[in-house]
Backbone as CSV, one residue per row, in Angstrom:
resi,resn,N_x,N_y,N_z,CA_x,CA_y,CA_z,C_x,C_y,C_z
1,MET,121.734,78.065,51.199,122.839,78.288,51.584,123.601,78.925,53.075
2,SER,123.737,80.184,52.949,123.540,81.405,53.093,123.270,81.161,54.942
3,LYS,121.921,80.756,54.893,120.994,80.440,56.039,121.440,79.263,57.177
4,LEU,122.289,78.355,55.815,122.802,77.226,56.629,124.578,77.392,57.466
5,PHE,124.998,77.974,56.377,126.354,79.285,57.375,126.112,79.436,58.281
6,LEU,124.866,80.173,58.365,124.408,81.349,59.908,123.960,80.464,60.688
7,VAL,124.064,79.368,60.573,123.667,78.270,61.399,124.666,77.870,62.392
8,GLU,125.232,77.078,61.568,126.674,76.543,62.134,126.975,77.782,63.190
9,LEU,127.522,79.121,62.115,128.013,79.548,63.192,127.481,80.251,64.560
10,LYS,125.951,80.201,64.423,125.698,79.988,65.633,125.960,78.694,66.523
11,ASN,125.963,77.668,66.056,126.010,76.347,66.862,127.308,76.421,67.307
12,MET,127.827,76.867,66.429,129.745,76.429,66.598,129.913,77.486,68.595
13,PHE,129.466,78.962,68.458,129.885,80.351,68.894,128.796,79.851,70.126
14,ASN,127.952,79.232,70.041,127.079,79.462,71.455,127.643,78.470,72.392
15,LYS,128.297,77.300,71.565,129.149,76.389,72.414,129.988,76.903,74.289
16,PHE,129.722,76.385,75.164,130.024,76.858,76.102,131.851,76.615,75.907
17,ASP,132.013,75.801,75.567,133.574,75.351,74.973,134.445,75.831,74.183
18,VAL,133.437,76.359,73.059,134.150,77.368,72.335,135.131,79.099,73.073
19,LYS,133.456,79.072,73.626,134.072,80.426,74.034,134.858,80.752,75.127
20,MET,135.074,79.607,76.473,135.907,79.229,77.364,137.020,79.024,76.442
21,SER,137.239,78.661,75.385,139.140,78.404,74.866,138.798,79.579,74.372
22,ILE,138.838,80.601,73.772,138.759,81.770,73.017,139.502,82.387,74.179
23,LEU,138.528,82.725,75.397,138.287,83.734,76.431,140.424,82.782,76.695
24,VAL,140.371,81.497,76.734,141.525,80.992,78.205,142.853,81.343,77.034
25,PHE,142.947,81.424,75.261,144.002,81.987,74.857,143.917,83.553,74.929
26,ALA,143.001,84.086,74.787,143.134,85.766,74.239,143.960,86.027,76.171
27,LEU,143.903,85.461,77.389,144.436,85.400,78.691,145.574,85.165,78.482
28,LEU,146.100,83.844,77.675,146.888,83.187,77.446,148.191,84.642,76.914
29,GLY,147.894,84.495,75.564,148.960,86.218,75.242,148.703,87.171,75.895
30,LEU,147.975,87.181,77.203,147.856,88.431,77.955,149.251,88.099,79.334
31,PHE,149.291,87.183,79.551,150.103,86.451,80.598,151.403,86.229,79.718
32,LEU,151.426,85.597,78.475,152.842,85.291,78.383,153.752,86.688,78.048
33,GLY,153.433,87.591,77.547,153.765,89.380,77.416,154.321,90.106,78.297
34,TYR,154.334,89.733,79.616,154.214,89.898,81.258,155.244,88.677,81.197
35,LEU,155.264,87.769,80.753,156.257,86.923,80.807,157.582,86.759,79.924
36,ASN,157.618,87.615,78.978,158.224,87.897,78.222,159.592,88.795,78.694
37,LYS,158.088,89.343,79.357,159.290,91.193,80.347,159.935,90.028,81.481
38,ILE,159.776,89.389,82.011,160.315,89.198,83.740,161.208,88.110,83.213
39,ASN,160.719,87.025,81.935,162.408,87.098,81.888,163.728,87.402,80.130
40,ASP,163.293,88.211,80.139,164.062,89.296,79.447,163.829,88.737,77.883
41,ASN,162.641,88.104,77.784,162.619,87.407,76.265,162.075,89.221,75.192
42,GLU,162.510,87.961,73.737,162.319,89.210,72.570,160.098,89.280,72.902
43,PHE,160.344,90.638,71.910,159.509,90.753,71.588,158.497,89.046,70.704
44,CYS,157.144,89.239,71.495,156.242,87.731,71.030,157.386,86.407,70.869
45,SER,158.006,86.464,72.335,159.036,84.987,72.028,157.997,84.175,71.523
46,SER,158.019,83.453,70.924,157.550,81.709,71.225,156.045,81.764,70.619
47,MET,155.795,83.024,69.819,154.771,83.146,69.453,153.914,82.018,68.936
48,PHE,154.854,82.395,67.551,154.360,80.654,66.655,153.969,79.276,67.024
49,GLU,154.663,79.427,67.913,154.802,77.388,68.747,153.597,77.497,69.543
50,TRP,153.408,78.514,69.969,151.699,78.463,71.112,150.748,78.550,69.838
51,ILE,150.426,79.095,68.392,149.975,79.209,68.147,149.827,77.894,67.279
52,MET,150.761,76.807,67.197,150.864,76.030,66.649,149.476,75.585,67.846
53,ILE,150.021,75.067,69.062,149.744,73.803,70.586,148.010,74.529,70.533
54,ILE,147.740,75.841,69.747,146.772,76.104,69.431,145.634,75.908,68.897
55,THR,146.314,75.640,68.081,146.075,74.861,66.357,145.860,73.657,67.035
56,MET,146.393,72.209,67.536,146.122,71.555,67.838,144.534,71.101,68.769
57,THR,145.349,72.028,69.543,144.093,71.920,70.930,143.170,72.008,70.386
58,ILE,142.725,72.762,69.392,140.853,73.407,68.983,140.972,72.018,67.661
59,SER,142.038,71.455,67.013,140.640,70.748,66.328,140.489,69.958,66.426
60,ALA,140.265,69.276,68.090,139.591,68.369,68.621,138.102,69.313,68.733
61,LEU,138.277,70.296,69.417,136.801,70.815,69.689,135.573,71.016,67.926
62,GLY,136.785,71.519,67.144,136.389,70.973,65.715,135.420,69.821,65.446
63,GLY,136.640,68.962,65.495,136.283,67.244,65.216,135.289,66.873,65.610
64,LEU,134.929,66.976,67.497,133.783,67.591,67.954,132.603,68.011,67.695
65,PHE,132.742,68.773,67.314,131.394,69.713,66.677,130.288,69.057,65.344
66,ILE,131.792,68.541,64.673,131.445,67.740,63.418,130.311,66.190,64.026
67,SER,131.557,65.402,64.567,130.780,64.031,65.116,129.955,64.443,65.989
68,LYS,129.222,65.147,66.419,128.481,65.118,67.304,127.264,65.183,65.990
69,ASP,127.197,65.443,65.391,126.113,66.365,64.277,125.584,64.438,63.376
70,TYR,126.423,63.770,63.615,126.869,62.328,63.179,125.737,61.632,63.885
71,THR,126.598,61.960,65.532,125.709,60.737,65.720,124.300,60.861,66.521
72,GLN,124.268,62.281,66.260,122.528,62.633,66.818,121.799,63.021,65.452
73,ASN,121.815,62.787,64.434,121.531,62.504,63.055,121.641,63.252,62.935
74,THR,121.700,64.566,62.848,121.571,65.708,62.713,121.454,66.505,60.529
75,ILE,123.467,65.742,60.186,123.429,65.314,59.776,122.512,65.157,57.776
76,ARG,121.970,63.600,58.811,120.533,63.238,58.075,119.172,63.941,57.843
77,ASN,119.403,64.942,59.128,117.569,65.572,58.752,117.707,67.351,57.694
78,LYS,119.572,67.172,57.779,119.513,68.385,57.443,119.220,67.933,55.989
79,ILE,119.384,66.605,55.588,119.128,66.612,54.008,118.078,66.224,53.770
80,ILE,117.772,65.401,54.638,116.054,65.470,54.554,115.183,67.013,54.128
81,VAL,115.726,67.834,54.390,114.865,68.789,54.489,114.830,69.587,53.326
82,GLY,116.679,69.352,52.625,116.185,70.066,51.566,118.141,70.372,51.081
83,HIS,118.839,70.590,52.105,120.264,70.931,51.826,120.532,70.070,51.856
84,THR,121.397,70.915,50.287,122.744,70.214,49.777,123.332,69.373,50.283
85,ARG,123.889,68.404,50.038,125.788,67.282,50.703,126.802,68.619,50.538
86,LEU,127.038,69.530,49.958,128.102,70.614,49.060,127.584,71.836,50.105
87,SER,126.286,72.036,50.214,126.378,73.495,51.634,127.102,72.412,52.113
88,ILE,126.170,71.364,53.354,126.284,71.124,54.448,128.091,71.041,54.535
89,TYR,128.257,70.514,53.755,130.456,70.432,53.714,130.598,72.180,54.085
90,LEU,130.597,72.550,53.381,131.202,73.812,53.175,130.941,74.827,54.234
91,SER,129.106,74.649,54.765,128.731,75.174,55.959,129.996,74.697,57.180
92,LYS,130.234,73.526,57.502,130.963,72.961,58.746,132.268,73.958,58.315
93,GLN,132.432,73.922,57.395,134.479,74.233,56.807,133.968,75.422,57.348
94,PHE,133.314,76.510,56.617,133.123,77.953,57.210,132.993,77.406,58.722
95,ALA,131.874,76.990,59.240,132.592,77.149,60.534,133.772,77.347,61.896
96,VAL,134.248,76.139,61.578,135.855,75.034,62.508,136.876,76.275,61.342
97,SER,136.834,76.502,60.355,137.390,77.661,59.827,137.806,79.541,60.821
98,LEU,136.308,79.579,61.099,135.892,80.719,61.792,136.736,80.452,63.098
99,MET,135.991,79.190,63.513,136.560,78.545,65.276,138.149,78.608,65.381
100,TYR,139.018,78.057,64.466,140.210,77.889,64.138,140.834,79.417,64.231
101,LEU,140.222,80.432,64.037,140.833,82.173,63.054,140.669,82.810,64.372
102,ALA,139.511,82.460,64.968,139.281,83.243,66.015,139.971,83.038,67.131
103,SER,139.778,81.622,67.955,140.582,81.326,68.747,142.154,81.508,68.337
104,THR,142.690,81.025,67.149,144.463,81.735,66.704,144.462,83.804,67.892
105,GLY,143.656,83.890,66.726,143.330,85.098,66.392,143.049,86.431,67.681
106,ALA,142.641,85.955,68.581,142.693,85.942,69.810,143.435,86.479,70.587
107,TYR,144.306,85.592,70.622,145.859,84.635,71.195,146.473,85.891,70.513
108,ILE,146.849,86.399,68.966,148.317,87.065,68.488,147.847,88.282,69.184
109,LEU,146.507,88.760,69.079,146.189,90.077,69.727,146.523,90.708,70.987
110,THR,146.395,89.870,71.489,146.282,90.099,72.751,147.628,89.629,73.339
111,SER,148.142,89.080,72.721,149.795,88.634,72.825,150.726,89.682,72.199
112,ILE,150.233,90.162,70.992,150.890,91.263,70.394,150.985,92.722,71.634
113,ILE,149.415,93.068,72.120,149.227,93.926,72.811,149.342,94.238,73.914
114,SER,150.175,92.786,74.219,150.776,92.781,76.306,152.602,92.572,75.400
115,ASN,153.041,92.593,74.711,153.983,92.408,74.549,154.695,93.423,73.982
116,SER,154.057,94.744,73.288,153.797,95.587,72.824,153.931,96.881,74.448
117,ILE,153.310,96.234,75.524,153.309,97.196,76.435,154.899,97.207,77.035
118,PHE,154.637,96.069,77.597,155.401,94.694,78.929,157.078,94.770,78.400
119,VAL,157.360,94.875,76.982,158.538,94.863,76.011,158.589,95.971,75.345
120,GLY,158.258,95.835,74.610,158.188,97.158,73.731,158.183,97.390,71.977
121,ILE,158.400,98.096,71.023,158.237,97.225,70.033,159.565,97.909,69.066
122,ASP,160.207,98.406,69.972,162.182,99.143,69.203,162.512,98.502,68.375
123,ASN,162.636,96.960,68.624,163.314,95.931,67.350,162.559,95.171,66.723
124,VAL,160.937,95.448,66.753,159.864,95.292,66.098,160.784,94.894,64.711
125,ASP,161.369,93.698,63.784,160.295,94.668,62.436,159.964,93.593,61.743
126,PHE,158.280,94.691,61.135,157.016,94.845,61.087,156.019,93.837,59.961
127,LYS,157.640,93.801,58.988,157.991,93.271,58.406,157.771,91.516,57.919
128,ILE,158.709,91.587,58.692,159.039,90.092,59.461,157.902,89.992,59.737
129,MET,157.613,90.014,60.492,155.903,89.584,61.435,155.078,89.589,60.252
130,MET,154.593,90.421,59.858,153.849,90.509,58.855,153.491,88.971,58.112
131,THR,155.256,89.264,57.497,154.976,87.891,56.744,154.984,86.767,57.401
132,SER,155.134,86.544,58.459,155.108,85.321,59.131,153.649,84.848,59.576
133,LEU,152.756,86.020,60.142,151.591,85.580,60.122,150.297,85.459,58.467
134,LEU,151.206,86.140,57.985,150.085,86.290,56.537,150.508,84.405,56.570
135,VAL,151.666,83.795,56.490,152.221,82.920,56.265,151.004,81.805,57.252
136,ALA,151.150,82.130,58.439,150.572,81.323,59.788,149.081,81.281,59.640
137,PHE,148.298,82.387,58.556,147.045,82.270,58.376,146.498,80.957,57.605
138,PHE,147.460,80.802,56.339,146.870,80.230,55.928,146.990,79.203,55.850
139,ALA,148.088,78.893,56.824,148.451,77.307,57.348,147.587,76.551,58.235
140,ILE,146.557,77.763,58.948,145.725,77.989,60.629,144.272,77.124,59.336
141,ILE,144.552,77.876,58.424,142.898,77.764,57.208,142.392,75.951,56.906
142,ALA,144.715,75.812,56.484,144.902,74.208,55.745,144.218,73.868,57.546
143,CYS,144.951,73.569,58.709,144.714,73.171,58.983,143.132,72.635,59.846
144,SER,142.438,74.184,59.570,141.079,73.389,59.785,140.087,72.937,58.976
145,SER,140.741,72.648,57.351,140.673,72.027,56.066,140.751,70.706,57.018
146,ILE,141.741,70.026,57.039,142.323,68.553,57.831,141.514,68.481,58.621
147,THR,141.544,69.443,59.618,140.383,68.405,61.060,138.666,68.358,60.395
148,THR,138.002,68.962,59.520,136.579,68.684,58.643,136.977,67.571,57.769
149,PHE,137.644,67.678,57.345,138.229,66.757,56.296,137.878,64.818,56.824
150,ILE,138.287,65.142,58.006,138.774,63.578,58.709,137.209,62.911,59.277
151,SER,136.646,64.341,59.756,135.241,64.115,60.892,134.046,63.875,59.944
152,MET,133.725,64.656,59.007,133.606,64.237,57.875,133.610,62.908,56.991
153,SER,135.011,62.538,57.324,134.520,61.235,56.521,134.558,60.656,57.395
154,LEU,134.312,59.809,58.726,134.441,59.742,59.675,132.964,59.360,60.172
155,LYS,132.366,58.456,60.159,130.530,58.315,60.669,130.756,58.182,61.998
156,LYS,131.518,58.207,63.341,131.730,57.274,63.567,132.551,58.937,65.498
157,GLU,132.866,58.310,66.237,132.670,59.695,67.352,133.991,59.464,67.201
158,THR,134.741,59.013,66.822,136.364,58.695,66.870,136.359,60.439,65.806
159,GLY,136.309,60.778,65.781,136.206,61.655,64.796,136.142,63.134,64.690
160,GLY,135.680,62.977,66.281,135.696,64.196,67.147,137.092,63.662,67.926
161,LEU,137.802,63.178,67.758,139.430,63.306,68.904,140.121,62.614,67.940
162,LEU,140.060,62.000,66.531,141.223,62.049,65.534,141.976,62.670,65.218
163,PRO,141.126,63.945,64.700,142.225,65.474,63.850,143.150,65.828,64.762
164,LEU,142.893,65.510,66.661,143.917,65.717,67.414,145.089,65.300,67.378
165,LEU,144.729,64.071,66.861,145.415,61.983,66.914,146.625,62.793,65.846
166,VAL,145.509,63.229,65.345,146.779,63.421,63.642,147.034,64.730,63.261
167,MET,146.807,65.967,63.614,147.829,67.308,63.919,148.771,66.909,65.037
168,TYR,148.742,66.010,66.698,150.749,65.579,66.886,150.867,64.806,66.283
169,ALA,150.904,64.359,65.242,151.676,63.170,64.258,151.928,63.691,63.123
170,LEU,151.894,64.921,62.875,152.229,65.931,61.924,153.032,66.854,63.226
171,MET,152.805,67.081,63.971,153.801,68.236,64.876,155.343,67.360,64.810
172,LEU,155.301,65.886,65.331,156.164,65.156,65.736,156.882,64.512,64.480
173,VAL,156.379,64.729,62.939,157.416,64.915,62.177,157.944,65.630,62.199
174,GLY,156.932,66.749,61.922,158.401,68.278,61.516,159.135,68.627,62.234
175,ALA,159.153,67.948,64.504,160.374,67.645,65.371,161.113,67.505,65.336
176,MET,160.585,65.773,64.943,161.764,65.121,65.141,162.372,64.570,63.784
177,GLY,161.773,64.751,62.860,162.518,64.848,61.545,163.085,65.641,61.004
178,SER,163.203,67.144,61.845,164.198,68.077,61.313,165.104,67.552,61.758
179,GLU,164.996,67.254,63.524,166.119,66.444,64.620,166.828,65.764,63.895
180,PHE,166.562,64.586,63.404,166.913,63.087,62.939,167.120,62.881,61.948
181,PHE,165.988,63.553,61.148,166.692,62.963,59.705,166.662,64.243,58.256
182,LYS,167.409,64.975,58.427,167.974,66.428,57.798,168.040,66.270,56.316
183,GLY,167.056,66.920,55.368,167.775,65.995,54.408,166.355,66.846,53.251
184,LYS,166.550,67.186,52.177,165.884,67.833,51.202,164.898,67.387,50.781
185,VAL,164.139,66.023,51.210,163.542,65.356,51.259,162.170,65.637,52.356
186,MET,162.686,65.766,53.841,161.891,66.415,55.035,162.052,67.845,55.618
187,ASP,162.984,68.530,54.583,162.953,69.564,54.432,161.219,70.162,53.718
188,PHE,161.169,68.873,52.191,160.012,69.561,51.227,158.228,69.309,52.367
189,ILE,159.007,67.963,53.182,157.450,67.286,54.214,157.822,68.197,54.794
190,CYS,158.014,69.124,55.868,158.201,70.346,56.646,157.161,71.377,55.832
191,GLU,158.219,71.805,54.552,157.360,72.952,54.010,155.724,72.388,53.214
192,ILE,155.466,71.469,53.341,153.869,70.689,52.950,153.447,71.465,54.006
193,VAL,153.307,70.183,55.003,152.625,70.223,56.039,152.630,71.569,56.693
194,PRO,151.040,72.364,57.557,150.602,73.188,57.657,151.499,73.360,59.498
195,VAL,151.226,72.028,59.786,151.815,72.360,61.634,153.021,72.504,61.508
196,CYS,153.662,72.058,60.756,155.101,72.419,60.484,156.042,73.946,60.040
197,GLN,154.900,74.059,59.293,155.148,75.488,59.006,154.957,76.234,60.140
198,LEU,153.684,76.254,61.379,153.662,77.021,62.110,154.942,77.133,63.363
199,LEU,155.525,75.285,63.085,156.883,75.593,63.907,157.726,76.082,64.006
200,PHE,158.113,75.797,62.412,159.490,76.556,62.099,159.206,78.721,62.259
201,LEU,157.760,78.626,62.223,158.000,80.289,62.110,158.549,80.967,62.447
202,ASN,158.651,82.304,63.122,159.587,83.287,64.436,159.553,84.496,63.611
203,LEU,160.316,85.595,64.942,159.697,86.734,64.515,161.314,86.836,64.170
204,VAL,162.567,86.556,63.987,163.672,86.758,64.593,163.931,87.400,62.642
205,SER,163.367,85.679,61.961,163.601,85.681,60.206,162.896,85.526,59.487
206,ALA,162.135,86.195,58.130,161.243,85.996,57.465,161.216,84.288,57.208
207,PRO,160.132,83.856,56.394,160.464,82.169,55.557,160.568,82.831,54.681
208,LEU,161.836,81.670,53.937,162.524,81.950,52.813,162.202,82.656,51.763
209,GLU,160.971,81.452,51.635,159.730,82.019,50.551,158.534,81.493,50.964
210,PRO,157.921,82.817,51.104,157.054,82.673,51.963,155.872,82.124,50.920
211,LEU,155.583,83.274,49.551,154.778,82.293,48.755,155.007,80.928,48.598
212,LYS,155.452,80.479,48.760,155.704,78.914,48.139,154.927,77.708,49.347
213,LEU,155.419,78.327,50.385,154.147,78.115,51.885,153.054,78.309,51.704
214,ILE,152.676,79.302,51.830,151.713,79.782,51.420,150.141,78.684,50.170
215,MET,150.973,79.104,49.529,150.499,78.364,47.620,150.192,76.540,48.465
216,PHE,151.169,75.981,48.900,150.975,74.902,49.684,150.614,74.699,50.449
217,SER,149.780,75.923,51.189,148.871,75.776,52.578,147.262,75.561,51.473
218,VAL,147.833,76.466,50.220,145.839,76.315,49.706,146.212,75.357,48.760
219,LEU,147.282,74.424,48.768,146.598,73.863,48.180,146.222,72.711,48.500
220,ILE,146.674,72.214,49.931,146.111,71.776,50.864,144.612,71.638,51.738
221,THR,144.482,72.804,51.658,142.659,73.101,52.047,142.096,72.946,51.082
222,ILE,142.623,72.620,49.598,141.784,72.335,48.146,141.885,71.391,48.240
223,MET,142.461,70.251,48.467,142.787,68.921,48.342,141.720,68.259,49.623
224,CYS,141.891,68.862,50.340,141.262,68.243,51.994,139.686,68.864,51.322
225,ILE,139.288,69.626,51.204,138.140,70.623,50.882,136.804,68.936,49.812
226,SER,137.843,69.509,48.717,137.633,68.273,47.850,137.192,67.348,47.810
227,GLY,138.465,66.841,48.343,138.887,64.937,49.220,137.722,64.435,49.585
228,GLY,137.424,65.527,51.287,135.791,65.551,51.920,135.015,65.171,50.998
229,TYR,134.598,66.007,50.891,133.276,66.088,50.203,133.038,65.506,49.490
230,TYR,134.004,64.427,48.463,133.647,63.831,48.020,133.398,62.179,48.612
231,ILE,133.630,61.778,49.820,133.645,60.653,50.574,132.617,61.001,51.084
232,PHE,132.146,62.410,51.643,130.903,62.776,51.965,129.521,62.593,50.993
233,LYS,129.504,63.163,49.878,128.527,62.928,48.957,128.328,60.959,48.725
234,LYS,129.704,60.226,49.068,129.902,58.797,48.637,129.054,57.900,50.510
235,THR,129.083,59.351,51.002,128.974,58.185,52.085,127.391,57.408,52.689
236,ASN,126.872,56.427,52.553,125.669,56.560,53.165,125.182,56.469,54.195
237,LEU,124.085,57.911,54.624,123.687,58.146,56.196,122.485,57.289,57.166
238,ASN,122.084,56.476,56.345,121.540,55.542,56.984,121.558,54.514,58.538
């Protein structure tokens, strides 16, 4: 299984579009630090909004990475040579998750460095920042599990772009719902949906119940992996 994991990682990070995306997101972090300086914004202003946008964007890369294996019969060939469906699914999930973390991590790192240089860290509450980043970490993992679930459940090329459409729809639920449908039900939905969690994170105030948000992200991750594997296990690859 470990060999399959390494193969998937190599295939993922050897892709030109993945490499370029990570580079672009890293440069974006540097640029936004300078932009915050000239606009007199606070330290890492809008950082989590950009993390949400990056997460939505790379969902398409993760989806296309998986759907390509279906269209080229690579997954069926892996089963023929002796790999189990569980190891195949988990290796895909592992590769997609690391791609998500590498892309967002490159942006976060350069954004913090750039803002530290151009804006300064005098008024930064590091406890709030670390709490928000921890919540974001689990939300990003949950988003990657949604991408894998969708792409591994569909034996079509649409499995590549559908994750992006789903992420966009979830973002609209959070943005429009909180604006026009305020209430406990809407608040609960925004707490559960990982994209919505990223939408409302900031460096001004810590999440009210960070452990609760992390728990929801973990539950979403477990449900997507379990459900996705069950569907993949029953899928006829002929």
